[in-house]
Amino acid sequence: MSSEDVQSLAGFREFFPAEFALRQHIFAAWRRVAARYGFVEYDGPPLEPLELYTRKSGEEIVGQLYSFTDRGGREVALRPEMTPSFARMISARAGGLPKPIRWFSIPQLFRFERPQRGRLREHFQLNMDIVGESDPLADAEIIAAALDALRELGLDETHIVARVSDRRLVSAILTAEGVSDDRHLAVYAVLDKADRETPEWLSERLEAATIEEGTRARLLELPTLGLEEVRLRYARDEAILAAADSLDLVLSHLGSAGFGDYARFDAGLVRGLAYYTGTVFEIWERSGDLRAVCGGGRYDDLLASLGGVDLPALGFGMGDVVLAELLRDLELAPDATLEIDDFIVCVSDDQRGTALAVGAALRRQDRRVIYDLRERGVGRQFKTANQLGAARAIVVGPDDVARGVVVTKDMSSGDTGEIELGELLDGPDE
RNA sequence: GUGGGCGUAGCUCAGUCGGUUAGAGCGCCAGGUUGUGGCCCUGGAGGUCGCGGGUUCGAAUCCCGUCGCUCACCCCA
């Protein structure tokens, strides 16, 4: 059986050079931005004990675990998210690290689920987290970093928007509306669909959650309200005002940092993960054709609940699959071809030694150099140089070498010149 | 997990009332000769028509299954 008979697994990608170029383009942008915000990179094991996830992760994630029994009989799982590993690593070192801690990672994550557009069984996800700071300034910082990571790739406020909310605010509003705690999750689920479903459908769902008719109408208005309207409507509720103040600070800081047009309050935003305790946000493409590009929030209780240090924390995850599709759709994906600087034309094998020395010298100058790997006609070599898009051809022929030079030719203008061999081979710069 | 659409050369696709060695464009390779490319000309390689089974004298074309892709649902990273 040849290797071609065995297909790659469903939901797993093969990165041919064009795809790999886009992936590296994205990773490089992420790393540049992370560095600018003072984040240091870490990584954990791709394979973890199954119980790391079954113990504390949500039901949904457990149901999609890519798990199996290893040859030693141990139940293991490919990591579906980074947070548990991150929590363990942070807990091991947090005591000795200055706070706040700023760490980022680009793990490959896995889950066993039906692949579809923007969602595979494997993806890379930028994770950025801040640990040890509860001030709203940290919330603004992490959201700014997320937006910057996208802006670095050419996306601006016309392409993307961050929807920002706060679990405490929405929770306080529900309580003020007389919705008991045990029904909050059901209401969140409905609000989350506010922009995708009809009012009738939403109302029916609220009715099913035993919400009274008058309250239903008021709840369904929430996603359309601005922060000021919320403040006015619930002006006498201390808990709501306090949460609104906090959120206001986050948005205000974002504005000062230059992201005012990128972020807006949206009470309809309710992130799926249950461990968020405060600020939550998602970044969406404006058209809404694709899903969220990024999601995150504050999870002040998670580290302690995982048995680690008791420190406030917040962060986000940004996947590469949807992002890559978005960049391609907007024609922001880079040209995958490697730009060749010099193509060395070796007139005959008699000059081969000189040609190789010239190539080595140019490569020491960090130029991208290619030449034919067998003897071929000069015309053929120029054709190849042109085909490869080389910026310059360097002809190494008997007449030139006898004069102690090589001939250069700019491939786009056709202009020719000469370089002294002696200068090139033992130039002053090396 | 549920339902719909699709699956022919590296790429984009033609090719069905089932009928001789399955085509085009682009790309790739080699020539158009021995010191100069982009155009052009000529030639060539490359497909068990996703895979398996069935119907038929005969299937890329019809039927079933399967795998993959894709869209929607579900749900989320």
Coordinates of C-alpha atoms (C1' of nucleotides) in Angstrom, one line a residue:
Chain A
M1 CA 0.0 0.0 0.0
S2 CA 1.4 3.4 -0.9
S3 CA 1.2 6.3 1.5
E4 CA -1.3 8.1 -0.8
D5 CA -3.8 5.4 0.0
V6 CA -4.0 6.5 3.6
Q7 CA -5.9 9.8 3.9
S8 CA -5.3 12.2 6.7
L9 CA -7.8 12.1 9.4
A10 CA -11.0 14.1 9.1
G11 CA -10.8 17.5 10.7
F12 CA -7.0 17.5 10.7
R13 CA -5.2 19.8 8.4
E14 CA -2.2 19.4 6.1
F15 CA -0.3 22.7 5.8
F16 CA 1.1 22.9 2.3
P17 CA 3.4 25.8 1.8
A18 CA 0.6 28.3 1.0
E19 CA -1.3 27.3 4.1
F20 CA 1.8 27.2 6.2
A21 CA 2.7 30.7 5.1
L22 CA -0.6 32.0 6.3
R23 CA -0.3 30.2 9.6
Q24 CA 3.2 31.6 10.2
H25 CA 1.9 35.1 9.2
I26 CA -0.8 34.8 11.9
F27 CA 1.6 33.4 14.5
A28 CA 4.2 36.0 13.8
A29 CA 1.7 38.8 14.3
W30 CA 0.4 37.2 17.5
R31 CA 3.9 37.0 18.9
R32 CA 4.8 40.5 18.0
V33 CA 1.7 41.9 19.7
A34 CA 2.1 39.7 22.8
A35 CA 5.7 40.9 23.1
R36 CA 4.5 44.6 22.9
Y37 CA 2.2 44.0 25.8
G38 CA 4.9 42.3 27.8
F39 CA 3.6 38.8 27.6
V40 CA 6.0 35.8 27.7
E41 CA 5.4 32.6 25.9
Y42 CA 4.9 29.2 27.5
D43 CA 3.6 25.8 26.5
G44 CA 2.3 22.7 28.1
P45 CA 1.9 19.0 27.2
P46 CA -0.4 18.3 24.3
L47 CA -1.5 15.1 26.0
E48 CA -2.8 15.2 29.5
P49 CA -4.4 12.8 32.0
L50 CA -8.1 12.6 31.2
E51 CA -9.1 13.6 34.7
L52 CA -7.5 17.0 34.3
Y53 CA -10.5 17.8 32.1
T54 CA -13.2 15.6 33.6
R55 CA -12.8 17.0 37.0
K56 CA -13.5 20.7 36.3
S57 CA -14.3 21.4 32.7
G58 CA -17.8 21.9 31.5
E59 CA -20.0 19.0 30.4
E60 CA -19.7 20.1 26.8
I61 CA -15.9 19.9 26.6
V62 CA -15.9 16.5 28.3
G63 CA -18.3 15.2 25.7
Q64 CA -15.9 16.2 23.0
L65 CA -12.7 15.0 24.4
Y66 CA -10.3 13.4 22.1
S67 CA -9.4 10.7 24.7
F68 CA -8.2 7.1 24.7
T69 CA -6.4 4.6 26.8
D70 CA -2.6 4.6 26.3
R71 CA -0.4 1.6 26.1
G72 CA 0.2 1.8 29.8
G73 CA -3.5 1.6 30.5
R74 CA -3.8 5.2 31.5
E75 CA -6.8 7.3 30.5
V76 CA -5.4 10.3 28.5
A77 CA -6.8 13.1 26.4
L78 CA -5.4 15.5 23.8
R79 CA -5.8 18.9 25.3
P80 CA -9.2 20.5 24.3
E81 CA -8.3 23.8 25.9
M82 CA -5.3 25.3 27.5
T83 CA -6.7 26.7 30.8
P84 CA -6.4 23.6 33.0
S85 CA -2.7 23.1 32.0
F86 CA -2.2 26.8 32.4
A87 CA -3.8 26.8 35.8
R88 CA -1.5 24.0 36.9
M89 CA 1.6 25.7 35.6
I90 CA 0.7 29.0 37.1
S91 CA -0.1 27.5 40.4
A92 CA 3.3 25.8 40.5
R93 CA 5.2 29.1 40.0
A94 CA 2.8 31.9 41.0
G95 CA 4.3 32.3 44.4
G96 CA 7.6 33.4 43.1
L97 CA 6.5 35.6 40.2
P98 CA 5.8 39.3 40.3
K99 CA 2.2 40.1 39.7
P100 CA 0.5 40.6 37.5
I101 CA 1.7 37.6 35.5
R102 CA 1.4 38.0 31.7
W103 CA 1.7 34.7 29.9
F104 CA 0.7 33.7 26.4
S105 CA 0.8 30.5 24.4
I106 CA -0.2 29.2 21.0
P107 CA -1.2 25.6 21.7
Q108 CA -2.7 23.2 19.2
L109 CA -6.0 22.0 20.7
F110 CA -8.1 19.0 19.9
R111 CA -11.6 17.8 20.2
F112 CA -13.6 15.0 18.8
E113 CA -16.5 16.6 17.0
R114 CA -18.0 16.8 13.6
P115 CA -15.9 19.1 11.5
Q116 CA -17.5 22.0 9.7
R117 CA -16.7 25.5 8.4
G118 CA -14.5 27.3 10.9
R119 CA -14.4 24.3 13.2
L120 CA -12.1 21.3 12.9
R121 CA -10.9 18.6 15.2
E122 CA -7.7 20.5 15.7
H123 CA -6.8 24.1 15.7
F124 CA -4.2 26.5 17.1
Q125 CA -5.4 29.1 19.6
L126 CA -3.7 32.2 20.9
N127 CA -4.2 32.2 24.7
M128 CA -3.3 35.3 26.6
D129 CA -3.9 35.6 30.3
I130 CA -3.2 38.0 33.1
V131 CA -3.0 36.6 36.6
G132 CA -3.1 38.5 39.9
E133 CA -4.8 41.7 39.0
S134 CA -8.5 42.5 39.6
D135 CA -8.5 46.2 38.6
P136 CA -10.7 46.9 35.5
L137 CA -7.6 48.3 33.9
A138 CA -6.4 44.6 33.5
D139 CA -9.7 43.8 31.7
A140 CA -9.1 46.7 29.3
E141 CA -5.5 45.6 28.8
I142 CA -6.4 42.1 27.8
I143 CA -9.2 43.2 25.4
A144 CA -6.8 45.7 23.9
A145 CA -4.3 43.0 23.3
A146 CA -6.8 40.8 21.6
L147 CA -7.9 43.6 19.4
D148 CA -4.3 44.6 18.6
A149 CA -3.6 41.0 17.7
L150 CA -6.2 41.3 15.0
R151 CA -5.3 44.8 14.0
E152 CA -1.8 43.7 13.5
L153 CA -3.1 41.4 10.7
G154 CA -4.8 44.2 8.9
L155 CA -8.3 44.1 10.5
D156 CA -9.7 47.4 11.7
E157 CA -12.8 48.8 13.3
T158 CA -14.7 48.4 10.0
H159 CA -14.0 44.7 10.0
I160 CA -14.3 43.7 13.6
V161 CA -16.0 44.7 16.8
A162 CA -15.6 43.6 20.4
R163 CA -18.9 43.0 22.2
V164 CA -18.2 43.5 25.9
S165 CA -20.4 42.7 28.9
D166 CA -20.1 41.7 32.5
R167 CA -21.5 38.6 34.2
R168 CA -22.1 40.6 37.4
L169 CA -24.1 43.3 35.6
V170 CA -26.4 40.9 33.7
S171 CA -26.8 38.7 36.8
A172 CA -27.8 41.8 38.9
I173 CA -30.3 42.9 36.3
L174 CA -31.9 39.4 36.2
T175 CA -32.1 39.5 40.0
A176 CA -33.7 43.0 39.8
E177 CA -36.2 41.6 37.4
G178 CA -37.2 39.0 39.8
V179 CA -35.5 36.1 38.0
S180 CA -34.3 33.6 40.6
D181 CA -30.7 32.4 40.5
D182 CA -31.6 28.9 39.3
R183 CA -33.1 30.4 36.1
H184 CA -30.2 32.6 35.2
L185 CA -28.5 30.1 33.0
A186 CA -31.7 29.5 31.0
V187 CA -32.1 33.2 30.4
Y188 CA -28.5 33.6 29.4
A189 CA -29.0 30.9 26.8
V190 CA -31.9 32.9 25.3
L191 CA -30.2 36.2 25.4
D192 CA -27.2 34.7 23.7
K193 CA -29.4 34.0 20.7
A194 CA -31.1 37.4 20.6
D195 CA -29.5 38.5 17.3
R196 CA -30.1 35.2 15.5
E197 CA -33.7 34.3 16.5
T198 CA -37.1 35.9 16.1
P199 CA -38.7 37.7 19.0
E200 CA -41.5 35.1 19.1
W201 CA -39.1 32.3 19.4
L202 CA -37.1 34.0 22.1
S203 CA -40.3 34.9 24.0
E204 CA -41.4 31.3 23.9
R205 CA -38.1 30.1 25.2
L206 CA -38.4 32.6 28.1
E207 CA -41.9 31.4 28.8
A208 CA -40.6 27.9 28.9
A209 CA -38.1 29.1 31.5
T210 CA -41.2 30.3 33.5
I211 CA -40.5 34.0 33.1
E212 CA -43.6 36.2 33.4
E213 CA -44.9 38.0 30.3
G214 CA -44.0 41.5 31.4
T215 CA -40.5 40.5 32.4
R216 CA -40.0 38.7 29.1
A217 CA -40.4 41.9 27.1
R218 CA -38.0 43.8 29.4
L219 CA -35.4 41.1 29.2
L220 CA -35.6 40.9 25.4
E221 CA -34.9 44.6 25.3
L222 CA -31.6 44.2 27.1
P223 CA -29.4 43.4 24.1
T224 CA -30.5 46.7 22.5
L225 CA -29.7 48.9 25.6
G226 CA -26.7 51.0 26.0
L227 CA -24.9 51.2 29.2
E228 CA -26.4 54.6 30.1
E229 CA -29.9 53.3 29.4
V230 CA -29.2 50.4 31.8
R231 CA -28.0 52.9 34.4
L232 CA -31.2 55.0 34.1
R233 CA -33.5 52.1 34.1
Y234 CA -32.0 50.5 37.2
A235 CA -30.9 53.8 38.9
R236 CA -31.7 52.6 42.4
D237 CA -30.0 49.2 42.3
E238 CA -26.6 49.4 43.9
A239 CA -25.4 46.1 42.5
I240 CA -26.3 47.1 39.0
L241 CA -24.7 50.5 39.3
A242 CA -21.5 49.1 40.7
A243 CA -21.2 46.6 37.9
A244 CA -22.0 49.2 35.3
D245 CA -19.3 51.5 36.8
S246 CA -16.8 48.8 36.4
L247 CA -17.7 48.0 32.9
D248 CA -17.8 51.7 32.1
L249 CA -14.2 51.9 33.3
V250 CA -13.1 49.1 31.0
L251 CA -14.7 50.7 28.0
S252 CA -13.3 54.1 28.9
H253 CA -9.8 52.7 29.2
L254 CA -10.2 51.0 25.9
G255 CA -11.2 54.3 24.4
S256 CA -8.2 56.0 25.8
A257 CA -6.0 53.2 24.4
G258 CA -7.4 53.9 20.9
F259 CA -9.9 51.2 20.7
G260 CA -13.1 53.2 21.2
D261 CA -14.5 52.4 17.8
Y262 CA -13.7 48.7 18.3
A263 CA -15.7 48.0 21.4
R264 CA -19.3 48.3 22.6
F265 CA -21.4 47.1 25.5
D266 CA -23.7 44.3 24.6
A267 CA -25.9 42.9 27.4
G268 CA -26.9 40.1 25.0
L269 CA -23.4 38.6 25.1
V270 CA -23.1 35.6 27.3
R271 CA -20.1 33.4 26.9
G272 CA -20.7 29.7 27.1
L273 CA -18.1 28.7 29.6
A274 CA -19.5 28.7 33.0
Y275 CA -16.3 29.8 34.8
Y276 CA -16.5 33.5 33.9
T277 CA -17.1 35.7 36.8
G278 CA -16.9 39.3 35.5
T279 CA -16.1 40.9 32.3
V280 CA -16.8 38.8 29.2
F281 CA -16.1 39.7 25.6
E282 CA -16.2 38.3 22.1
I283 CA -14.7 39.8 19.0
W284 CA -16.8 39.3 15.9
E285 CA -16.5 40.1 12.2
R286 CA -18.9 42.9 11.5
S287 CA -20.8 41.2 8.9
G288 CA -21.6 38.3 11.2
D289 CA -21.1 35.7 8.5
L290 CA -18.5 34.0 10.5
R291 CA -18.5 33.1 14.2
A292 CA -16.7 34.8 16.9
V293 CA -13.0 35.2 16.2
C294 CA -12.1 35.5 19.8
G295 CA -13.7 35.1 23.2
G296 CA -12.6 35.6 26.8
G297 CA -13.2 37.2 30.1
R298 CA -12.5 37.3 33.8
Y299 CA -12.4 34.1 35.8
D300 CA -11.4 35.1 39.3
D301 CA -12.4 31.8 41.0
L302 CA -11.1 29.3 38.5
L303 CA -7.5 28.9 39.6
A304 CA -8.6 28.2 43.2
S305 CA -11.3 25.9 42.2
L306 CA -8.8 23.8 40.2
G307 CA -6.9 23.4 43.4
G308 CA -4.3 26.0 42.7
V309 CA -3.5 29.4 43.9
D310 CA -6.3 31.8 44.7
L311 CA -5.6 34.6 42.3
P312 CA -7.9 36.7 40.1
A313 CA -7.3 36.0 36.4
L314 CA -8.6 36.8 33.0
G315 CA -7.7 35.9 29.5
F316 CA -8.9 35.0 26.0
G317 CA -8.6 32.4 23.3
M318 CA -8.3 33.3 19.6
G319 CA -8.4 30.5 17.1
D320 CA -6.6 30.3 13.9
V321 CA -9.2 28.6 11.7
V322 CA -11.9 31.3 11.6
L323 CA -9.2 34.0 11.5
A324 CA -7.5 32.4 8.5
E325 CA -10.8 32.2 6.7
L326 CA -11.5 35.8 7.5
L327 CA -8.1 37.0 6.3
R328 CA -8.6 35.1 3.0
D329 CA -12.1 36.5 2.5
L330 CA -10.8 40.0 3.0
E331 CA -7.7 39.3 0.9
L332 CA -5.5 40.1 3.8
A333 CA -3.6 36.8 3.5
P334 CA 0.0 37.3 2.4
D335 CA 1.4 36.0 -0.9
A336 CA 2.9 32.7 -0.1
T337 CA 5.8 32.7 -2.5
L338 CA 9.2 33.1 -1.0
E339 CA 11.0 36.0 -2.6
I340 CA 14.3 35.1 -4.1
D341 CA 17.0 37.7 -4.1
D342 CA 19.6 36.3 -6.3
F343 CA 19.6 33.6 -9.0
I344 CA 23.1 32.6 -9.9
V345 CA 23.6 31.7 -13.6
C346 CA 26.6 29.4 -14.0
V347 CA 27.6 29.6 -17.6
S348 CA 29.4 26.3 -17.6
D349 CA 30.5 23.8 -15.0
D350 CA 34.0 25.2 -15.4
Q351 CA 32.8 28.2 -13.3
R352 CA 30.9 25.9 -10.8
G353 CA 33.4 26.4 -8.0
T354 CA 33.3 30.2 -8.3
A355 CA 29.6 30.2 -8.6
L356 CA 29.2 28.2 -5.4
A357 CA 31.6 30.5 -3.6
V358 CA 29.6 33.5 -4.8
G359 CA 26.4 31.9 -3.6
A360 CA 27.9 31.1 -0.2
A361 CA 29.1 34.7 0.2
L362 CA 25.7 36.1 -0.7
R363 CA 24.0 33.7 1.7
R364 CA 26.3 34.9 4.5
Q365 CA 24.9 38.3 3.8
D366 CA 21.4 36.8 4.5
R367 CA 20.3 37.0 0.8
R368 CA 18.1 34.3 -0.6
V369 CA 20.1 32.6 -3.2
I370 CA 19.2 29.9 -5.7
Y371 CA 20.9 28.3 -8.7
D372 CA 20.2 25.4 -10.9
L373 CA 21.3 22.1 -9.4
R374 CA 22.7 20.8 -12.7
E375 CA 24.4 22.2 -15.7
R376 CA 22.0 23.9 -18.0
G377 CA 22.0 26.4 -20.8
V378 CA 22.2 30.1 -19.9
G379 CA 18.8 30.8 -21.5
R380 CA 17.2 28.0 -19.5
Q381 CA 18.7 29.3 -16.3
F382 CA 17.3 32.8 -17.0
K383 CA 14.0 31.3 -17.6
T384 CA 14.1 29.6 -14.3
A385 CA 15.3 32.8 -12.6
N386 CA 12.3 34.6 -14.1
Q387 CA 9.9 31.8 -13.2
L388 CA 11.1 31.9 -9.5
G389 CA 10.6 35.7 -9.4
A390 CA 14.3 36.3 -8.5
A391 CA 15.0 40.0 -8.1
R392 CA 18.5 39.7 -9.6
A393 CA 20.5 37.3 -11.7
I394 CA 24.2 37.0 -11.2
V395 CA 26.1 35.6 -14.2
V396 CA 29.3 33.7 -13.5
G397 CA 31.0 33.0 -16.8
P398 CA 34.5 32.4 -18.0
D399 CA 35.0 35.9 -19.5
D400 CA 33.8 37.6 -16.3
V401 CA 35.7 35.5 -14.0
A402 CA 38.9 36.1 -16.0
R403 CA 38.3 39.8 -15.4
G404 CA 37.7 39.2 -11.7
V405 CA 34.0 40.2 -11.7
V406 CA 30.5 38.7 -11.9
V407 CA 27.8 40.3 -13.9
T408 CA 24.5 41.3 -12.3
K409 CA 21.2 41.9 -14.0
D410 CA 18.1 43.4 -12.4
M411 CA 15.3 41.0 -13.5
S412 CA 12.6 43.6 -13.7
S413 CA 14.5 46.5 -15.3
G414 CA 17.0 44.5 -17.2
D415 CA 19.8 46.8 -16.0
T416 CA 23.2 45.1 -15.7
G417 CA 26.2 45.8 -13.5
E418 CA 29.2 44.2 -12.1
I419 CA 30.5 43.1 -8.8
E420 CA 34.2 42.7 -8.0
L421 CA 34.8 39.0 -7.1
G422 CA 37.5 39.8 -4.6
E423 CA 35.3 42.3 -2.8
L424 CA 32.4 39.8 -2.7
L425 CA 34.3 36.8 -1.6
D426 CA 36.2 38.4 1.3
G427 CA 34.3 41.6 1.7
P428 CA 34.8 44.0 4.7
D429 CA 31.4 43.2 6.2
E430 CA 32.2 39.6 7.3
Chain B
rG1 C1' -25.5 13.2 16.9
rU2 C1' -29.6 14.9 12.7
rG3 C1' -30.7 16.4 7.7
rG4 C1' -29.3 18.5 2.5
rG5 C1' -25.5 19.3 -1.5
rC6 C1' -21.0 17.8 -3.7
rG7 C1' -16.5 14.3 -4.9
rU8 C1' -13.4 13.7 -13.1
rA9 C1' -5.5 15.3 -14.1
rG10 C1' -1.4 19.7 -9.3
rC11 C1' -5.6 23.8 -10.0
rU12 C1' -10.4 25.6 -12.3
rC13 C1' -13.7 22.7 -14.7
rA14 C1' -16.1 20.1 -19.4
rG15 C1' -17.9 15.3 -20.4
rU16 C1' -25.2 11.8 -18.3
rC17 C1' -31.6 9.8 -22.6
rG18 C1' -24.9 4.4 -20.1
rG19 C1' -21.3 2.7 -25.7
rU20 C1' -14.7 2.6 -29.0
rU21 C1' -7.7 4.1 -26.1
rA22 C1' -11.9 10.2 -20.5
rG23 C1' -11.0 16.0 -22.5
rA24 C1' -9.8 21.6 -22.2
rG25 C1' -7.4 25.8 -20.1
rC26 C1' -3.7 27.0 -16.5
rG27 C1' 0.4 24.8 -14.1
rC28 C1' 4.5 21.2 -14.5
rC29 C1' 8.6 18.8 -17.6
rA30 C1' 11.6 18.8 -22.2
rG31 C1' 13.0 21.0 -26.7
rG32 C1' 13.2 25.5 -30.4
rU33 C1' 21.6 24.1 -29.3
rU34 C1' 26.4 25.7 -27.0
rG35 C1' 26.7 33.7 -22.5
rU36 C1' 20.8 36.3 -21.1
rG37 C1' 14.4 35.6 -19.0
rG38 C1' 9.2 37.3 -19.5
rC39 C1' 5.9 36.4 -25.5
rC40 C1' 5.4 32.5 -28.9
rC41 C1' 5.8 27.4 -31.2
rU42 C1' 6.4 22.0 -30.7
rG43 C1' 6.4 17.7 -27.8
rG44 C1' 5.7 15.1 -23.1
rA45 C1' 4.4 13.4 -18.2
rG46 C1' 0.1 13.2 -15.1
rG47 C1' -6.4 10.5 -13.9
rU48 C1' -8.0 2.5 -11.5
rC49 C1' -13.5 9.5 -13.1
rG50 C1' -12.9 9.4 -3.9
rC51 C1' -13.3 4.1 -2.5
rG52 C1' -16.3 -0.6 -2.4
rG53 C1' -20.3 -3.4 -4.1
rG54 C1' -24.7 -3.9 -7.4
rU55 C1' -27.7 -3.5 -12.2
rU56 C1' -26.0 -4.1 -17.5
rC57 C1' -23.3 -7.1 -23.2
rG58 C1' -21.1 -2.4 -21.6
rA59 C1' -20.9 2.7 -16.0
rA60 C1' -17.3 8.8 -15.0
rU61 C1' -22.6 8.5 -16.3
rC62 C1' -28.0 4.4 -12.9
rC63 C1' -28.6 2.1 -7.6
rC64 C1' -26.7 1.0 -2.6
rG65 C1' -22.9 1.5 1.0
rU66 C1' -18.6 3.9 2.7
rC67 C1' -15.0 7.8 3.2
rG68 C1' -14.1 12.9 2.4
rC69 C1' -15.6 18.0 1.7
rU70 C1' -19.5 21.4 2.4
rC71 C1' -24.1 23.9 4.3
rA72 C1' -27.8 24.0 8.1
rC73 C1' -29.2 22.1 13.1
rC74 C1' -26.8 21.0 17.8
rC75 C1' -23.0 23.3 20.4
rC76 C1' -18.8 25.6 21.2
rA77 C1' -12.4 27.0 21.2

